[in-house]
XYZ file of C-alpha atoms in Angstrom:
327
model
C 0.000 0.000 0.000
C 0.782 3.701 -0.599
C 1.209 4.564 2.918
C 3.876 1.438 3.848
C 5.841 2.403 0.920
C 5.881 6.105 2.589
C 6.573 4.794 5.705
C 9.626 2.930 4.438
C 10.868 5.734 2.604
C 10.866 8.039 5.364
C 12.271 5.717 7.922
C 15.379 5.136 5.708
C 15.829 8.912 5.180
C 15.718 9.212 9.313
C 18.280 6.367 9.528
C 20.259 7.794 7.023
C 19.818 11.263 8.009
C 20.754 10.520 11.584
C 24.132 12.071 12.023
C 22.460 15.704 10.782
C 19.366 14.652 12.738
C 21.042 14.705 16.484
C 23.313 17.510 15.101
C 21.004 19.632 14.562
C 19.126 18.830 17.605
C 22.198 19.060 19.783
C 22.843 22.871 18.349
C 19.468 23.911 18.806
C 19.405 22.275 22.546
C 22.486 24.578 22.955
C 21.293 27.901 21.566
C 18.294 28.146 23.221
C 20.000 26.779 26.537
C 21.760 30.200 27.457
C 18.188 31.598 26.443
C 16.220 29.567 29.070
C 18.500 30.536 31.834
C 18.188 34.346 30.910
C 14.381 33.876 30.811
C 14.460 31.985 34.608
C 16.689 35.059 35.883
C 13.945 37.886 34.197
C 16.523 38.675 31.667
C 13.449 38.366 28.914
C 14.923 41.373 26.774
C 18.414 40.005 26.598
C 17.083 36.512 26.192
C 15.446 37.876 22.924
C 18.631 39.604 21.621
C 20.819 36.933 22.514
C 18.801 34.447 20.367
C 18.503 36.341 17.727
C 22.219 37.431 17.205
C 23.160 33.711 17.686
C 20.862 32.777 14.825
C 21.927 35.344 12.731
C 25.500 34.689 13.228
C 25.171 30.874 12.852
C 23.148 31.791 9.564
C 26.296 33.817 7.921
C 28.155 30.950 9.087
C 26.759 28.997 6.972
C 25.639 30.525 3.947
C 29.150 33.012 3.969
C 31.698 31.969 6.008
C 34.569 34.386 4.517
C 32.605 37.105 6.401
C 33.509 35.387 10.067
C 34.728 37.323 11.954
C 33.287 40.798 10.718
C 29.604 39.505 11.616
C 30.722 39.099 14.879
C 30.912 42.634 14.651
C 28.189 43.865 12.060
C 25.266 41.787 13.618
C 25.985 43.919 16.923
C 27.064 47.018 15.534
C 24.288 47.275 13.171
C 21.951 47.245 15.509
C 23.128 49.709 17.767
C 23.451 51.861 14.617
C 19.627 51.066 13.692
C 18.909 52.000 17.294
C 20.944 55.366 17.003
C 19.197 56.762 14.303
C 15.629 55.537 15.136
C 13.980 60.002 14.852
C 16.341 60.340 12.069
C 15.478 58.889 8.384
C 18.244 60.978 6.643
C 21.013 59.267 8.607
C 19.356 55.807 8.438
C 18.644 56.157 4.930
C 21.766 56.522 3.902
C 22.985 54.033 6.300
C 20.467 51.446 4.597
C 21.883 52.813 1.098
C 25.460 52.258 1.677
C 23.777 48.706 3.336
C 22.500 47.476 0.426
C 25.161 48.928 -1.903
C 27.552 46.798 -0.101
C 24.861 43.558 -0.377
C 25.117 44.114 -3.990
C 28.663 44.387 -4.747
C 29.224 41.416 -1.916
C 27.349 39.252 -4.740
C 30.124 39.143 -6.972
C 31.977 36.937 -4.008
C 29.030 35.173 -3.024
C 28.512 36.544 -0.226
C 25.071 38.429 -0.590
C 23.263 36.078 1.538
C 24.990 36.524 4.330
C 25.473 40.319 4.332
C 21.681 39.958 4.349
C 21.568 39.259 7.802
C 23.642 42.866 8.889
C 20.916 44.633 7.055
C 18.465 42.470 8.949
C 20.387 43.762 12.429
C 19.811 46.952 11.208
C 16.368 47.243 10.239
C 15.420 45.594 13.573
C 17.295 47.991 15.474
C 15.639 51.001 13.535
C 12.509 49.640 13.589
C 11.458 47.595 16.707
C 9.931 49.517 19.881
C 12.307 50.670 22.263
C 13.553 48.017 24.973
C 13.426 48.580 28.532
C 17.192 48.447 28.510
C 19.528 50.964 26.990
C 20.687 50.221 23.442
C 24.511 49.756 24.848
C 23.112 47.082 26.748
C 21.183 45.468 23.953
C 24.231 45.659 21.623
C 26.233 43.928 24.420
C 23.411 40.974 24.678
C 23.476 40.809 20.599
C 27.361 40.904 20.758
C 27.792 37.683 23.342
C 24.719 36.124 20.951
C 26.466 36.283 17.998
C 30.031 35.281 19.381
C 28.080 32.328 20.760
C 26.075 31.314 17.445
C 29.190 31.398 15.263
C 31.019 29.272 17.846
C 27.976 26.730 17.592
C 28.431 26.544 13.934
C 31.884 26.664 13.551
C 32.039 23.700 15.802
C 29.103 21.539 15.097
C 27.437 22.601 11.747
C 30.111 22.211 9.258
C 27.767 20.031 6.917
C 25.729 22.852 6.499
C 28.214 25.097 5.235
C 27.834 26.485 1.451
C 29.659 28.847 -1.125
C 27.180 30.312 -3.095
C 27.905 30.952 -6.561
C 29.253 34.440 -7.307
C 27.527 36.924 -9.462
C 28.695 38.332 -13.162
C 29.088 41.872 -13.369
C 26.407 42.614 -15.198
C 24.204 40.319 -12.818
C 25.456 41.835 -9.868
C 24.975 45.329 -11.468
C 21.056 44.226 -12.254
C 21.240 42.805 -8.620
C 22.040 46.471 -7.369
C 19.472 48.317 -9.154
C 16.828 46.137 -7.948
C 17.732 45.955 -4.243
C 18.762 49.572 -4.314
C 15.598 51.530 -5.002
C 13.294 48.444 -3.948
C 15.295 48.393 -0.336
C 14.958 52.184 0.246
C 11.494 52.242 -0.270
C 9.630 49.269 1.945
C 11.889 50.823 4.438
C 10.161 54.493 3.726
C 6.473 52.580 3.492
C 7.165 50.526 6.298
C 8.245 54.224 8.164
C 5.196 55.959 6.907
C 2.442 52.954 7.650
C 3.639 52.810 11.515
C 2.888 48.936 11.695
C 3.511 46.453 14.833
C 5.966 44.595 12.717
C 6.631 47.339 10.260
C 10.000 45.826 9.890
C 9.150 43.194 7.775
C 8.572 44.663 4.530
C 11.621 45.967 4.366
C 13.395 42.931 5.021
C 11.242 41.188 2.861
C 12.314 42.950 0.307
C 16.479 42.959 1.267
C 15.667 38.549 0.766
C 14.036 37.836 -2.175
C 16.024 39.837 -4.627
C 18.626 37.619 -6.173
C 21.407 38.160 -9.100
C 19.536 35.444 -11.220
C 16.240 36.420 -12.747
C 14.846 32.641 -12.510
C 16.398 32.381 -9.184
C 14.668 35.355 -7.721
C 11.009 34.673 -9.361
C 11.683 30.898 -7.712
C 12.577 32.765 -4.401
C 9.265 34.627 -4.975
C 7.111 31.787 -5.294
C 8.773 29.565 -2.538
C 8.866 32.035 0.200
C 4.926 32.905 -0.485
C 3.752 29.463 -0.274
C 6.355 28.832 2.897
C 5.179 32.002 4.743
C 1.644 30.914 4.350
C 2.183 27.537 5.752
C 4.482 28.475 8.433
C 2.196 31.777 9.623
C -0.364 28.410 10.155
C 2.108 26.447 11.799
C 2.966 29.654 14.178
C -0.877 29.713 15.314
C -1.409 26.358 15.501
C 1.694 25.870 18.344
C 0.500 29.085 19.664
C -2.568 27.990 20.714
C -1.773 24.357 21.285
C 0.731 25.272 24.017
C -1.604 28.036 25.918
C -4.869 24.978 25.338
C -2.566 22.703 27.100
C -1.433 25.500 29.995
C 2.392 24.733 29.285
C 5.245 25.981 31.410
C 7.391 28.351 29.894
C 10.361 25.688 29.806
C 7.701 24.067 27.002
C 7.523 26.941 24.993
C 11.509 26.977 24.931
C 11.718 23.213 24.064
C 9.340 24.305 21.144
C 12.051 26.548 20.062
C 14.783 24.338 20.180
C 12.409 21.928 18.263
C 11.627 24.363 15.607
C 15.217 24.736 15.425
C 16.472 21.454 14.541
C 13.507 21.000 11.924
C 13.898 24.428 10.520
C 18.053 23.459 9.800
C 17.003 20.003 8.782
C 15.003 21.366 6.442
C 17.510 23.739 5.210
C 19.153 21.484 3.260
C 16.556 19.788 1.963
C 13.850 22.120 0.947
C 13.722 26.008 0.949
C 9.364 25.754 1.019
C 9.790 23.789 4.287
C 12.439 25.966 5.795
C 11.055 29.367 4.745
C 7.920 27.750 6.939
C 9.520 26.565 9.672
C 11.381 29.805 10.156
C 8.095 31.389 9.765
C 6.985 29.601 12.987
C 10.195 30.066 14.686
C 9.680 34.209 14.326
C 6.007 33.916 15.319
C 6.772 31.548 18.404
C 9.254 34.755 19.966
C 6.275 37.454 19.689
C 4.310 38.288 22.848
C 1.349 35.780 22.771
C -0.832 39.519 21.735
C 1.091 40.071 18.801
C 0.752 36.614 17.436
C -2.521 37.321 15.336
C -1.528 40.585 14.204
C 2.293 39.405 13.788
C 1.189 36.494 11.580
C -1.246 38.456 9.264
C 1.719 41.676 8.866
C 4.027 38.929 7.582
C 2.098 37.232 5.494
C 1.199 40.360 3.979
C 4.336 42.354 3.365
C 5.728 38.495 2.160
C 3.102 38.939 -0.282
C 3.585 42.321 -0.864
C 7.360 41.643 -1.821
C 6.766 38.636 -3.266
C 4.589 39.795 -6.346
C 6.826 42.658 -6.897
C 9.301 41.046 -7.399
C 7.727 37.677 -8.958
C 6.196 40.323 -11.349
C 9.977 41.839 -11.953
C 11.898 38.660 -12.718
C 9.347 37.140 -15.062
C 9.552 40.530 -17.208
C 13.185 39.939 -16.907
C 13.287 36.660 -18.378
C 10.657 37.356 -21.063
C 13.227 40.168 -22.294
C 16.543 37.454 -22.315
C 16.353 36.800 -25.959
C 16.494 33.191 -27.173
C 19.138 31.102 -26.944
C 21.017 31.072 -30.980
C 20.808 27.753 -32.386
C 23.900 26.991 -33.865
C 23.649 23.680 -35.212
C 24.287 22.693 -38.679
């Protein structure tokens, strides 16, 4: 029957997967473990910073190595710098500018997609509502979080590490006029609508432009469907944790378990991960932002999504035809 073939298949991919399997889980276990113990001693706001640098971090490590160790230093400093100029869009916008300027040209290396994650650092820091702690202190919490990430994946994640082609000039220089204008204005919209979660529109649209036309338009298409799903998978553990009246400690081991899928899944299928990060942003709101953080993502995703879907397949129609040169 269907289902025992199924049932075969995926047992031999867990048996054969195995090694990646309690990798992953042992790396998640250990990020969120310095994040528990900050949530037991009331250190919620550092708790949040700290995971999210170390994520970050271990995410350049990955997909850009050659930048270790100047993300140890951008993640940080980026956000400090966001914070800074939070009542003053001329600085920031340049800031962002000479931000995305430097995502474009890092393409030719193959390196954009892990420069991504500074501008992520410092959209956050521009955007998010001001913490009950001063910005030195959250730039020291996102400064120990990243030193700790990149040690995680430097030590235990090297099967995840990838060199990602790099860009032709003229792709790179298409890359740059795209991100450029594209960037600087869901940052301006995001500004002017005022939203909860403003934020991500603007870094929706710093992740879905790529260097390759069919690249990005796949990008487009994949990170739609896998916001949808994971925005549903967000809810659904949401409100399966608070029916059940689970302790805090079982909202961390839901984490840590959304951790290990979503790097599983990172090597396996970009739909799934996009979802399972999805979840994994969702499950660190406040359990009143949850509705309204789920529907702003799904939207801006959207938002990005068609733009830029719309963008590459004009691109490709205009690549003229391949010249047939037999005979």
């Amino acid at each position: 029957m269907p289902y025992q073939k199924y049932a075969l298949h995926g047992l031999g991919w867990v048996r054969y997967q195995r090694r990646r399997i309690l990798r992953a889980a042992l790396f998640s276990a250990l990020l969120f473990a310095p994040a528990a113990a900050l949530t037991l001693a009331g250190h919620g706001a550092g708790m949040f910073l700290f995971a999210l640098a170390a994520n970050y971090s271990a995410f350049c490590m990955m997909l850009a190595r050659r930048l270790q160790p100047w993300s140890l230093l951008a993640i940080p400093g980026l956000y400090l710098a966001g914070r800074l100029c939070a009542g003053q869009p001329t600085i920031m916008l340049l800031l962002l500018a000479a931000g995305l300027a430097l995502q474009a040209l890092s393409a030719r290396r193959g390196l954009h997609k892990g420069v991504q994650f500074w501008l992520f650092a410092l959209l956050l820091g521009n955007m998010t509502p001001a913490a009950a702690i001063p910005p030195w202190q959250e730039a020291a919490w996102m400064l120990l979080g990243a030193a700790y990430g990149g040690a995680l994946a430097r030590l235990g994640m090297r099967d995840w590490f990838r060199v990602l082609p790099a860009a032709s000039v003229a792709d790179a220089r298409r890359y740059a006029w795209h991100l450029l204008p594209w960037g600087l204005l869901a940052w301006l919209a995001a500004s002017w609508m005022r939203g909860a979660h403003a934020w991500w529109l603007p870094i929706a649209a710093v992740a879905i432009p790529d260097p390759s036309p069919e690249r990005m338009l796949w990008l487009a298409r994949e990170r739609t469907i896998g916001t949808l799903a994971g925005a549903l998978l967000g809810a659904g553990l949401y409100w399966a944790l608070r029916a059940l009246d689970a302790a805090p400690i079982w909202h961390v081991l839901a984490l840590a378990s959304l951790q290990a899928a979503t790097l599983i899944a990172m090597r396996h299928s970009f739909r799934v991960f996009v979802a399972l990060l999805t979840a994994l942003v969702l499950s660190l709101l406040p359990p009143g932002q949850l509705a309204s953080g789920a529907l702003e993502r799904v939207e801006d995703t959207l938002i990005a999504a068609l733009l830029f879907g719309a963008l590459a397949w004009f691109l490709r129609q205009r690549k003229p035809p391949a010249q047939d040169n037999s005979g």
